[in-house]
Amino acid sequence: MPKPTESSATRISRAYAWLLTVLMLAVGLATVSVVGAHLVRNKQEDAAQLMTTLQNSFADNKPDWDYWRDTANVNMRTSFVRVIVKPKTKTARYYYTKHTQAFLKDNWDTWALWSHVQYQKKHGIYYHLAETKHYGTTKVTYELWLSLNNMIELFKLTLLVIVVMSVIGLLLGIWLIHIFARRLNQPLVDLTTAAETIVETKDATYHETLPVPAGPAEVQALGVEFNRLLASLNQQVIRDHQFVSDASHELRTPLAAIRGHVGLIRRHAKDHPEIVPESLATIEASSLAMQELIERLLSLSRMDHAHLAGDWFDLSKLANRVAAAYPVGDHQPLQVITDNSVLAYAHRDSIEQVVVALLNNAEKYGENSQITIQVSRTADGAELSVSDQGPGVSDADKDKVFDRFYRVDASREKQIGGTGLGLAIAKRLIDLNHSELKVVDNHPTGARFVITLPTND
Ligand code: ADP
């Protein structure tokens, strides 16, 4: 898998940087537009007011500058006025406020930026307003130029402040976000490092776990779930190790017996030929025990990936058929108690195999007592039990008897014979049928193995 070049902290930082840039641009643009529009409107209002006072000061066919200056309160250095009075028959007369003529001399350099706004190379940006009035036959044109330079300066300052603040905010924001994102990702990084350490551990104990962080919740859940997965895999590995060591151990005993008797025959057969048949019988029994063990091991390992297809069948009929075919000794009665017809949904042959295995055990461990197969319908499903009146299984052993190679009393059962795999195989088959197998006490004595099968598909 190609290694990703970017950490999620970098990605988060970049996404936030974009968001912050767009946000700051939008805020900056909005502020600049609002401030700009406000300043221009102020200037327009000032110009309109000046124009009114200028028109009010017009008397005797000429502007009264003194009256106008008193009422209008203007800065004559930055505001210029020209009034053109044009009677119908006479030539036009021009009136200027102080400095206006000098200002207008530079007119040749003027160019309009947009309506009413002019730029003059030496003077800067001006707001120009012109209005024409008719007094009888006389046409009077009033013209105003108001400097926008102060306003532009203010505007430029605002813009500068916004840009500087935005850049500082952006850099600070990105830095903080990067720190925050890294802190947010730290538990994940720690988890990865811990996982790497486990992978690289040479002498794995199969009990290793990841340190679960206190937060955030998702990473904590990941740590917990990862540990559960690890525990289940480790358990499987430990079980497999145990299985291999148990299997080797179980195979060692008959092998040792075979080798011992082969040696015995080689050394003493000549002088004592009477030992040969007995030794051969032991060799045969041991090799048969090995064969049985190997077959059982194989069937268990095959079952790891098996799938058993279910079907409807009558459990009572199955119980009667198995009992009829089962060869019991003379002193061991076998009785079957069944309801009329108890339908169950499972893989029939495998259930039959389990019932036979349970009968085998009842016969082996039941000390020749009566064996009972009972079939009934219960609230949990279709039930089949095999009970005997032998010594039974103690509470401490009730779960363990289903473990591979578990035998309750090794020395006693050595004489009885067996591999310790019968119930493990039975349990696995029942699991594959999505059913239940348990052992309970039989009354008054003995063990009762109960299979509960589903009654729906
Ligand atoms: P084995 O090959 O030794 O019979 P099983 O897996 O069939 O192995 O049984 C596991 C152990 O459970 C037996 O060794 C025995 O101690 C105990 N067990 C099984 N069935 C019975 C029973 N009906 N009564 C008492 N103990 C039993």
GROMACS .gro file of C-alpha atoms and ligand atoms in nm:
model
  484
    1MET     CA    1   0.000   0.000   0.000
    2PRO     CA    2   0.150   0.342  -0.092
    3LYS     CA    3   0.239   0.543   0.215
    4PRO     CA    4   0.021   0.856   0.244
    5THR     CA    5   0.244   1.163   0.242
    6GLU     CA    6   0.011   1.384   0.441
    7SER     CA    7  -0.090   1.346   0.803
    8SER     CA    8  -0.448   1.421   0.897
    9ALA     CA    9  -0.317   1.717   1.102
   10THR     CA   10  -0.185   1.871   0.777
   11ARG     CA   11  -0.516   1.804   0.603
   12ILE     CA   12  -0.719   1.958   0.882
   13SER     CA   13  -0.483   2.258   0.892
   14ARG     CA   14  -0.512   2.310   0.516
   15ALA     CA   15  -0.891   2.285   0.519
   16TYR     CA   16  -0.910   2.536   0.805
   17ALA     CA   17  -0.656   2.766   0.636
   18TRP     CA   18  -0.876   2.776   0.324
   19LEU     CA   19  -1.187   2.835   0.529
   20LEU     CA   20  -1.017   3.108   0.730
   21THR     CA   21  -0.879   3.277   0.415
   22VAL     CA   22  -1.219   3.278   0.246
   23LEU     CA   23  -1.385   3.401   0.565
   24MET     CA   24  -1.132   3.679   0.618
   25LEU     CA   25  -1.151   3.786   0.252
   26ALA     CA   26  -1.529   3.802   0.276
   27VAL     CA   27  -1.521   3.995   0.604
   28GLY     CA   28  -1.248   4.230   0.468
   29LEU     CA   29  -1.438   4.289   0.145
   30ALA     CA   30  -1.763   4.354   0.328
   31THR     CA   31  -1.595   4.600   0.571
   32VAL     CA   32  -1.416   4.786   0.291
   33SER     CA   33  -1.737   4.812   0.087
   34VAL     CA   34  -1.943   4.934   0.382
   35VAL     CA   35  -1.680   5.189   0.493
   36GLY     CA   36  -1.626   5.305   0.131
   37ALA     CA   37  -1.999   5.343   0.061
   38HIS     CA   38  -2.049   5.531   0.387
   39LEU     CA   39  -1.765   5.774   0.317
   40VAL     CA   40  -1.884   5.843  -0.040
   41ARG     CA   41  -2.239   5.904   0.080
   42ASN     CA   42  -2.112   6.145   0.344
   43LYS     CA   43  -1.923   6.335   0.075
   44GLN     CA   44  -2.229   6.344  -0.150
   45GLU     CA   45  -2.438   6.486   0.132
   46ASP     CA   46  -2.169   6.746   0.207
   47ALA     CA   47  -2.158   6.847  -0.160
   48ALA     CA   48  -2.538   6.873  -0.183
   49GLN     CA   49  -2.546   7.090   0.129
   50LEU     CA   50  -2.267   7.312  -0.001
   51MET     CA   51  -2.451   7.347  -0.331
   52THR     CA   52  -2.767   7.460  -0.150
   53THR     CA   53  -2.583   7.720   0.058
   54LEU     CA   54  -2.400   7.834  -0.255
   55GLN     CA   55  -2.728   7.887  -0.438
   56ASN     CA   56  -2.873   8.062  -0.133
   57SER     CA   57  -2.577   8.301  -0.126
   58PHE     CA   58  -2.641   8.409  -0.485
   59ALA     CA   59  -2.773   8.765  -0.485
   60ASP     CA   60  -2.753   9.061  -0.723
   61ASN     CA   61  -2.640   8.835  -1.004
   62LYS     CA   62  -2.325   8.726  -0.823
   63PRO     CA   63  -2.230   8.495  -0.536
   64ASP     CA   64  -2.178   8.649  -0.197
   65TRP     CA   65  -1.860   8.469  -0.088
   66ASP     CA   66  -1.856   8.612   0.263
   67TYR     CA   67  -2.211   8.504   0.334
   68TRP     CA   68  -2.139   8.163   0.181
   69ARG     CA   69  -1.818   8.107   0.379
   70ASP     CA   70  -1.998   8.200   0.703
   71THR     CA   71  -2.289   7.965   0.645
   72ALA     CA   72  -2.112   7.676   0.473
   73ASN     CA   73  -1.802   7.632   0.695
   74VAL     CA   74  -1.568   7.508   0.423
   75ASN     CA   75  -1.195   7.461   0.391
   76MET     CA   76  -1.101   7.686   0.102
   77ARG     CA   77  -0.777   7.498   0.042
   78THR     CA   78  -0.949   7.170  -0.035
   79SER     CA   79  -1.285   7.290  -0.172
   80PHE     CA   80  -1.316   7.495  -0.488
   81VAL     CA   81  -1.613   7.679  -0.637
   82ARG     CA   82  -1.681   7.840  -0.972
   83VAL     CA   83  -1.999   8.026  -1.061
   84ILE     CA   84  -2.066   8.119  -1.426
   85VAL     CA   85  -2.328   8.387  -1.477
   86LYS     CA   86  -2.452   8.414  -1.835
   87PRO     CA   87  -2.718   8.679  -1.909
   88LYS     CA   88  -2.889   8.613  -2.243
   89THR     CA   89  -2.736   8.895  -2.442
   90LYS     CA   90  -2.413   8.965  -2.255
   91THR     CA   91  -2.091   8.765  -2.226
   92ALA     CA   92  -2.053   8.528  -1.936
   93ARG     CA   93  -1.890   8.637  -1.610
   94TYR     CA   94  -1.682   8.395  -1.400
   95TYR     CA   95  -1.665   8.399  -1.018
   96TYR     CA   96  -1.411   8.189  -0.827
   97THR     CA   97  -1.338   8.128  -0.461
   98LYS     CA   98  -0.981   8.175  -0.346
   99HIS     CA   99  -0.734   7.921  -0.499
  100THR     CA  100  -0.996   7.797  -0.746
  101GLN     CA  101  -0.838   7.955  -1.050
  102ALA     CA  102  -0.500   7.807  -0.970
  103PHE     CA  103  -0.667   7.471  -0.914
  104LEU     CA  104  -0.852   7.485  -1.245
  105LYS     CA  105  -0.540   7.574  -1.439
  106ASP     CA  106  -0.440   7.212  -1.408
  107ASN     CA  107  -0.762   7.100  -1.565
  108TRP     CA  108  -0.590   6.970  -1.875
  109ASP     CA  109  -0.464   6.682  -1.666
  110THR     CA  110  -0.805   6.587  -1.530
  111TRP     CA  111  -0.961   6.256  -1.602
  112ALA     CA  112  -1.285   6.117  -1.470
  113LEU     CA  113  -1.271   5.798  -1.265
  114TRP     CA  114  -1.645   5.757  -1.261
  115SER     CA  115  -1.936   5.994  -1.264
  116HIS     CA  116  -1.862   6.300  -1.042
  117VAL     CA  117  -1.521   6.170  -0.938
  118GLN     CA  118  -1.217   6.327  -1.104
  119TYR     CA  119  -0.849   6.274  -1.068
  120GLN     CA  120  -0.598   6.553  -1.100
  121LYS     CA  121  -0.234   6.471  -1.112
  122LYS     CA  122  -0.122   6.745  -0.872
  123HIS     CA  123  -0.425   6.758  -0.642
  124GLY     CA  124  -0.548   6.403  -0.615
  125ILE     CA  125  -0.912   6.283  -0.625
  126TYR     CA  126  -1.202   6.531  -0.624
  127TYR     CA  127  -1.576   6.510  -0.612
  128HIS     CA  128  -1.724   6.739  -0.882
  129LEU     CA  129  -2.083   6.867  -0.868
  130ALA     CA  130  -2.238   7.105  -1.124
  131GLU     CA  131  -2.589   7.248  -1.134
  132THR     CA  132  -2.746   7.506  -1.365
  133LYS     CA  133  -3.023   7.746  -1.259
  134HIS     CA  134  -3.219   8.002  -1.458
  135TYR     CA  135  -3.304   8.337  -1.301
  136GLY     CA  136  -3.521   8.508  -1.563
  137THR     CA  137  -3.307   8.519  -1.875
  138THR     CA  138  -2.986   8.469  -1.682
  139LYS     CA  139  -2.831   8.123  -1.672
  140VAL     CA  140  -2.618   8.049  -1.368
  141THR     CA  141  -2.393   7.743  -1.347
  142TYR     CA  142  -2.265   7.646  -1.004
  143GLU     CA  143  -1.967   7.412  -0.985
  144LEU     CA  144  -1.809   7.252  -0.677
  145TRP     CA  145  -1.489   7.047  -0.634
  146LEU     CA  146  -1.450   6.878  -0.298
  147SER     CA  147  -1.128   6.698  -0.215
  148LEU     CA  148  -1.170   6.325  -0.153
  149ASN     CA  149  -0.808   6.289  -0.046
  150ASN     CA  150  -0.880   6.272   0.329
  151MET     CA  151  -1.145   6.018   0.263
  152ILE     CA  152  -0.912   5.814   0.043
  153GLU     CA  153  -0.644   5.827   0.313
  154LEU     CA  154  -0.894   5.702   0.570
  155PHE     CA  155  -1.007   5.437   0.327
  156LYS     CA  156  -0.649   5.327   0.260
  157LEU     CA  157  -0.578   5.312   0.633
  158THR     CA  158  -0.889   5.099   0.692
  159LEU     CA  159  -0.782   4.868   0.410
  160LEU     CA  160  -0.431   4.840   0.549
  161VAL     CA  161  -0.555   4.763   0.899
  162ILE     CA  162  -0.790   4.496   0.761
  163VAL     CA  163  -0.518   4.336   0.548
  164VAL     CA  164  -0.263   4.337   0.834
  165MET     CA  165  -0.517   4.200   1.082
  166SER     CA  166  -0.626   3.935   0.831
  167VAL     CA  167  -0.269   3.820   0.766
  168ILE     CA  168  -0.188   3.811   1.140
  169GLY     CA  169  -0.519   3.633   1.212
  170LEU     CA  170  -0.455   3.386   0.931
  171LEU     CA  171  -0.102   3.299   1.042
  172LEU     CA  172  -0.203   3.277   1.408
  173GLY     CA  173  -0.510   3.072   1.315
  174ILE     CA  174  -0.313   2.826   1.103
  175TRP     CA  175  -0.053   2.786   1.376
  176LEU     CA  176  -0.316   2.727   1.645
  177ILE     CA  177  -0.514   2.491   1.423
  178HIS     CA  178  -0.201   2.292   1.343
  179ILE     CA  179  -0.123   2.256   1.715
  180PHE     CA  180  -0.483   2.165   1.788
  181ALA     CA  181  -0.502   1.911   1.503
  182ARG     CA  182  -0.178   1.749   1.615
  183ARG     CA  183  -0.304   1.726   1.971
  184LEU     CA  184  -0.629   1.575   1.842
  185ASN     CA  185  -0.435   1.315   1.644
  186GLN     CA  186  -0.185   1.233   1.917
  187PRO     CA  187  -0.392   0.944   2.066
  188LEU     CA  188  -0.409   0.786   1.718
  189VAL     CA  189  -0.034   0.827   1.672
  190ASP     CA  190   0.024   0.671   2.017
  191LEU     CA  191  -0.205   0.382   1.927
  192THR     CA  192  -0.014   0.322   1.603
  193THR     CA  193   0.322   0.334   1.784
  194ALA     CA  194   0.196   0.087   2.046
  195ALA     CA  195   0.067  -0.145   1.770
  196GLU     CA  196   0.406  -0.124   1.593
  197THR     CA  197   0.583  -0.211   1.919
  198ILE     CA  198   0.360  -0.518   1.960
  199VAL     CA  199   0.425  -0.628   1.601
  200GLU     CA  200   0.801  -0.592   1.651
  201THR     CA  201   0.804  -0.772   1.990
  202LYS     CA  202   1.025  -1.076   1.951
  203ASP     CA  203   0.903  -1.288   2.244
  204ALA     CA  204   0.528  -1.234   2.212
  205THR     CA  205   0.338  -1.363   2.516
  206TYR     CA  206   0.004  -1.337   2.332
  207HIS     CA  207  -0.126  -1.132   2.622
  208GLU     CA  208  -0.015  -0.795   2.483
  209THR     CA  209  -0.275  -0.515   2.473
  210LEU     CA  210  -0.281  -0.162   2.339
  211PRO     CA  211  -0.300   0.128   2.586
  212VAL     CA  212  -0.655   0.263   2.554
  213PRO     CA  213  -0.657   0.646   2.547
  214ALA     CA  214  -0.899   0.836   2.774
  215GLY     CA  215  -1.031   1.029   2.473
  216PRO     CA  216  -1.153   1.121   2.218
  217ALA     CA  217  -1.440   0.874   2.217
  218GLU     CA  218  -1.375   0.736   1.864
  219VAL     CA  219  -1.008   0.663   1.933
  220GLN     CA  220  -1.097   0.510   2.269
  221ALA     CA  221  -1.355   0.287   2.097
  222LEU     CA  222  -1.094   0.192   1.836
  223GLY     CA  223  -0.847   0.098   2.112
  224VAL     CA  224  -1.109  -0.109   2.298
  225GLU     CA  225  -1.226  -0.289   1.982
  226PHE     CA  226  -0.867  -0.349   1.870
  227ASN     CA  227  -0.788  -0.504   2.209
  228ARG     CA  228  -1.095  -0.728   2.180
  229LEU     CA  229  -0.978  -0.839   1.836
  230LEU     CA  230  -0.626  -0.893   1.967
  231ALA     CA  231  -0.755  -1.093   2.264
  232SER     CA  232  -0.968  -1.315   2.043
  233LEU     CA  233  -0.680  -1.376   1.796
  234ASN     CA  234  -0.439  -1.439   2.084
  235GLN     CA  235  -0.682  -1.682   2.242
  236GLN     CA  236  -0.704  -1.866   1.911
  237VAL     CA  237  -0.324  -1.882   1.886
  238ILE     CA  238  -0.294  -2.006   2.247
  239ARG     CA  239  -0.570  -2.265   2.181
  240ASP     CA  240  -0.390  -2.380   1.865
  241HIS     CA  241  -0.059  -2.412   2.052
  242GLN     CA  242  -0.233  -2.606   2.328
  243PHE     CA  243  -0.405  -2.826   2.071
  244VAL     CA  244  -0.081  -2.911   1.893
  245SER     CA  245   0.097  -2.984   2.221
  246ASP     CA  246  -0.197  -3.195   2.351
  247ALA     CA  247  -0.218  -3.385   2.023
  248SER     CA  248   0.157  -3.459   2.029
  249HIS     CA  249   0.130  -3.565   2.389
  250GLU     CA  250  -0.161  -3.801   2.314
  251LEU     CA  251   0.022  -3.950   2.016
  252ARG     CA  252   0.340  -4.001   2.217
  253THR     CA  253   0.184  -4.263   2.450
  254PRO     CA  254   0.075  -4.520   2.185
  255LEU     CA  255   0.396  -4.451   1.989
  256ALA     CA  256   0.607  -4.521   2.297
  257ALA     CA  257   0.410  -4.844   2.351
  258ILE     CA  258   0.469  -4.951   1.990
  259ARG     CA  259   0.840  -4.876   2.005
  260GLY     CA  260   0.874  -5.049   2.341
  261HIS     CA  261   0.712  -5.369   2.218
  262VAL     CA  262   0.907  -5.364   1.889
  263GLY     CA  263   1.227  -5.345   2.097
  264LEU     CA  264   1.101  -5.623   2.323
  265ILE     CA  265   1.034  -5.852   2.026
  266ARG     CA  266   1.373  -5.770   1.871
  267ARG     CA  267   1.563  -5.851   2.192
  268HIS     CA  268   1.369  -6.143   2.340
  269ALA     CA  269   1.157  -6.302   2.068
  270LYS     CA  270   1.425  -6.563   1.998
  271ASP     CA  271   1.455  -6.688   2.356
  272HIS     CA  272   1.094  -6.623   2.464
  273PRO     CA  273   0.870  -6.663   2.159
  274GLU     CA  274   0.563  -6.668   2.392
  275ILE     CA  275   0.582  -6.285   2.434
  276VAL     CA  276   0.534  -6.221   2.061
  277PRO     CA  277   0.152  -6.258   2.033
  278GLU     CA  278   0.096  -6.036   2.341
  279SER     CA  279   0.336  -5.769   2.213
  280LEU     CA  280   0.180  -5.777   1.868
  281ALA     CA  281  -0.166  -5.736   2.027
  282THR     CA  282  -0.043  -5.428   2.219
  283ILE     CA  283   0.116  -5.288   1.901
  284GLU     CA  284  -0.211  -5.340   1.716
  285ALA     CA  285  -0.419  -5.180   1.992
  286SER     CA  286  -0.183  -4.884   2.013
  287SER     CA  287  -0.179  -4.830   1.639
  288LEU     CA  288  -0.561  -4.849   1.638
  289ALA     CA  289  -0.575  -4.590   1.916
  290MET     CA  290  -0.342  -4.368   1.709
  291GLN     CA  291  -0.557  -4.414   1.403
  292GLU     CA  292  -0.871  -4.321   1.597
  293LEU     CA  293  -0.699  -4.016   1.744
  294ILE     CA  294  -0.572  -3.899   1.405
  295GLU     CA  295  -0.913  -3.949   1.245
  296ARG     CA  296  -1.078  -3.747   1.521
  297LEU     CA  297  -0.817  -3.472   1.492
  298LEU     CA  298  -0.874  -3.458   1.117
  299SER     CA  299  -1.250  -3.443   1.152
  300LEU     CA  300  -1.214  -3.161   1.409
  301SER     CA  301  -0.984  -2.960   1.183
  302ARG     CA  302  -1.217  -3.017   0.884
  303MET     CA  303  -1.504  -2.884   1.092
  304ASP     CA  304  -1.329  -2.549   1.137
  305HIS     CA  305  -1.453  -2.432   0.800
  306ALA     CA  306  -1.754  -2.663   0.758
  307HIS     CA  307  -2.106  -2.560   0.678
  308LEU     CA  308  -2.391  -2.796   0.758
  309ALA     CA  309  -2.709  -2.754   0.554
  310GLY     CA  310  -3.023  -2.792   0.767
  311ASP     CA  311  -3.348  -2.972   0.689
  312TRP     CA  312  -3.673  -3.063   0.866
  313PHE     CA  313  -3.686  -3.407   1.028
  314ASP     CA  314  -3.863  -3.590   1.310
  315LEU     CA  315  -3.637  -3.609   1.616
  316SER     CA  316  -3.849  -3.889   1.775
  317LYS     CA  317  -3.798  -4.109   1.470
  318LEU     CA  318  -3.424  -4.040   1.475
  319ALA     CA  319  -3.404  -4.135   1.846
  320ASN     CA  320  -3.591  -4.464   1.786
  321ARG     CA  321  -3.378  -4.552   1.484
  322VAL     CA  322  -3.045  -4.485   1.662
  323ALA     CA  323  -3.159  -4.680   1.972
  324ALA     CA  324  -3.269  -4.976   1.760
  325ALA     CA  325  -2.934  -4.989   1.581
  326TYR     CA  326  -2.722  -4.932   1.895
  327PRO     CA  327  -2.558  -5.251   2.029
  328VAL     CA  328  -2.586  -5.244   2.412
  329GLY     CA  329  -2.465  -5.513   2.650
  330ASP     CA  330  -2.705  -5.753   2.819
  331HIS     CA  331  -2.706  -5.579   3.155
  332GLN     CA  332  -2.740  -5.228   3.023
  333PRO     CA  333  -3.101  -5.152   2.931
  334LEU     CA  334  -3.163  -4.870   2.681
  335GLN     CA  335  -3.502  -4.706   2.680
  336VAL     CA  336  -3.648  -4.436   2.455
  337ILE     CA  337  -3.918  -4.194   2.573
  338THR     CA  338  -4.058  -3.975   2.296
  339ASP     CA  339  -4.350  -3.748   2.221
  340ASN     CA  340  -4.537  -3.846   1.908
  341SER     CA  341  -4.359  -3.634   1.656
  342VAL     CA  342  -4.107  -3.361   1.738
  343LEU     CA  343  -3.995  -3.170   1.432
  344ALA     CA  344  -3.652  -3.006   1.432
  345TYR     CA  345  -3.448  -2.813   1.177
  346ALA     CA  346  -3.083  -2.929   1.155
  347HIS     CA  347  -2.833  -3.141   0.964
  348ARG     CA  348  -2.976  -3.486   1.045
  349ASP     CA  349  -2.666  -3.707   0.997
  350SER     CA  350  -2.452  -3.489   1.223
  351ILE     CA  351  -2.718  -3.498   1.498
  352GLU     CA  352  -2.726  -3.876   1.465
  353GLN     CA  353  -2.346  -3.883   1.502
  354VAL     CA  354  -2.371  -3.677   1.823
  355VAL     CA  355  -2.642  -3.904   1.972
  356VAL     CA  356  -2.424  -4.209   1.901
  357ALA     CA  357  -2.124  -4.037   2.068
  358LEU     CA  358  -2.337  -3.958   2.377
  359LEU     CA  359  -2.461  -4.319   2.390
  360ASN     CA  360  -2.098  -4.435   2.369
  361ASN     CA  361  -2.006  -4.219   2.667
  362ALA     CA  362  -2.315  -4.325   2.868
  363GLU     CA  363  -2.214  -4.683   2.806
  364LYS     CA  364  -1.848  -4.619   2.893
  365TYR     CA  365  -1.895  -4.403   3.201
  366GLY     CA  366  -2.245  -4.506   3.313
  367GLU     CA  367  -2.123  -4.818   3.499
  368ASN     CA  368  -2.376  -5.046   3.327
  369SER     CA  369  -2.671  -4.841   3.454
  370GLN     CA  370  -2.982  -4.779   3.249
  371ILE     CA  371  -2.946  -4.540   2.955
  372THR     CA  372  -3.245  -4.324   2.859
  373ILE     CA  373  -3.302  -4.127   2.541
  374GLN     CA  374  -3.578  -3.874   2.585
  375VAL     CA  375  -3.725  -3.651   2.314
  376SER     CA  376  -3.965  -3.367   2.384
  377ARG     CA  377  -4.072  -3.027   2.268
  378THR     CA  378  -3.986  -2.740   2.501
  379ALA     CA  379  -4.019  -2.363   2.492
  380ASP     CA  380  -3.659  -2.342   2.363
  381GLY     CA  381  -3.701  -2.590   2.077
  382ALA     CA  382  -3.678  -2.962   2.012
  383GLU     CA  383  -3.491  -3.139   2.294
  384LEU     CA  384  -3.312  -3.473   2.296
  385SER     CA  385  -3.133  -3.595   2.605
  386VAL     CA  386  -2.915  -3.899   2.677
  387SER     CA  387  -2.895  -3.986   3.046
  388ASP     CA  388  -2.732  -4.256   3.252
  389GLN     CA  389  -2.720  -4.335   3.623
  390GLY     CA  390  -2.343  -4.355   3.659
  391PRO     CA  391  -2.123  -4.123   3.867
  392GLY     CA  392  -2.225  -3.813   3.665
  393VAL     CA  393  -2.016  -3.503   3.594
  394SER     CA  394  -1.924  -3.268   3.881
  395ASP     CA  395  -2.021  -2.899   3.854
  396ALA     CA  396  -1.653  -2.799   3.816
  397ASP     CA  397  -1.619  -3.030   3.514
  398LYS     CA  398  -1.950  -2.954   3.343
  399ASP     CA  399  -1.799  -2.695   3.105
  400LYS     CA  400  -1.456  -2.852   3.078
  401VAL     CA  401  -1.574  -3.192   2.947
  402PHE     CA  402  -1.640  -3.024   2.611
  403ASP     CA  403  -1.278  -2.901   2.584
  404ARG     CA  404  -1.041  -3.083   2.354
  405PHE     CA  405  -0.845  -3.362   2.530
  406TYR     CA  406  -1.017  -3.300   2.862
  407ARG     CA  407  -1.072  -3.614   3.066
  408VAL     CA  408  -1.208  -3.597   3.421
  409ASP     CA  409  -0.998  -3.865   3.582
  410ALA     CA  410  -0.699  -3.947   3.364
  411SER     CA  411  -0.589  -4.259   3.554
  412ARG     CA  412  -0.939  -4.413   3.571
  413GLU     CA  413  -1.016  -4.330   3.210
  414LYS     CA  414  -0.691  -4.473   3.085
  415GLN     CA  415  -0.848  -4.812   3.151
  416ILE     CA  416  -1.180  -4.710   2.995
  417GLY     CA  417  -1.006  -4.582   2.682
  418GLY     CA  418  -1.079  -4.278   2.475
  419THR     CA  419  -0.917  -3.972   2.328
  420GLY     CA  420  -1.081  -3.685   2.516
  421LEU     CA  421  -1.207  -3.557   2.179
  422GLY     CA  422  -1.553  -3.719   2.161
  423LEU     CA  423  -1.745  -3.442   2.338
  424ALA     CA  424  -1.534  -3.167   2.170
  425ILE     CA  425  -1.639  -3.303   1.831
  426ALA     CA  426  -2.002  -3.339   1.946
  427LYS     CA  427  -2.006  -2.980   2.073
  428ARG     CA  428  -1.855  -2.848   1.748
  429LEU     CA  429  -2.116  -3.035   1.541
  430ILE     CA  430  -2.393  -2.892   1.758
  431ASP     CA  431  -2.246  -2.541   1.720
  432LEU     CA  432  -2.241  -2.584   1.342
  433ASN     CA  433  -2.614  -2.664   1.367
  434HIS     CA  434  -2.672  -2.342   1.563
  435SER     CA  435  -2.794  -2.557   1.849
  436GLU     CA  436  -2.701  -2.613   2.211
  437LEU     CA  437  -2.535  -2.900   2.397
  438LYS     CA  438  -2.499  -2.905   2.776
  439VAL     CA  439  -2.460  -3.151   3.059
  440VAL     CA  440  -2.681  -3.145   3.369
  441ASP     CA  441  -2.725  -3.377   3.666
  442ASN     CA  442  -2.957  -3.672   3.616
  443HIS     CA  443  -3.196  -3.764   3.897
  444PRO     CA  444  -3.137  -3.944   4.123
  445THR     CA  445  -2.780  -3.997   3.989
  446GLY     CA  446  -2.581  -3.981   3.669
  447ALA     CA  447  -2.522  -3.741   3.383
  448ARG     CA  448  -2.779  -3.605   3.140
  449PHE     CA  449  -2.648  -3.461   2.811
  450VAL     CA  450  -2.913  -3.234   2.653
  451ILE     CA  451  -2.924  -3.125   2.288
  452THR     CA  452  -3.162  -2.839   2.202
  453LEU     CA  453  -3.232  -2.799   1.830
  454PRO     CA  454  -3.404  -2.509   1.658
  455THR     CA  455  -3.761  -2.553   1.548
  456ASN     CA  456  -3.748  -2.282   1.283
  457ASP     CA  457  -3.526  -2.247   0.976
  458ADP     P1  458  -1.329  -3.964   2.589
  458ADP     O1  459  -1.271  -3.998   2.458
  458ADP     O2  460  -1.228  -3.960   2.698
  458ADP     O3  461  -1.451  -4.038   2.622
  458ADP     P2  462  -1.502  -3.735   2.570
  458ADP     O4  463  -1.474  -3.602   2.511
  458ADP     O5  464  -1.609  -3.815   2.507
  458ADP     O6  465  -1.364  -3.808   2.573
  458ADP     O7  466  -1.537  -3.712   2.721
  458ADP     C1  467  -1.460  -3.625   2.799
  458ADP     C2  468  -1.468  -3.663   2.947
  458ADP     O8  469  -1.600  -3.638   2.996
  458ADP     C3  470  -1.452  -3.811   2.971
  458ADP     O9  471  -1.316  -3.840   2.983
  458ADP     C4  472  -1.529  -3.829   3.098
  458ADP    O10  473  -1.447  -3.801   3.210
  458ADP     C5  474  -1.639  -3.730   3.095
  458ADP     N1  475  -1.768  -3.789   3.053
  458ADP     C6  476  -1.819  -3.798   2.930
  458ADP     N2  477  -1.941  -3.856   2.930
  458ADP     C7  478  -1.967  -3.889   3.059
  458ADP     C8  479  -2.077  -3.954   3.126
  458ADP     N3  480  -2.183  -3.999   3.061
  458ADP     N4  481  -2.068  -3.971   3.261
  458ADP     C9  482  -1.961  -3.926   3.330
  458ADP     N5  483  -1.852  -3.862   3.272
  458ADP    C10  484  -1.857  -3.847   3.139
   0.00000   0.00000   0.00000
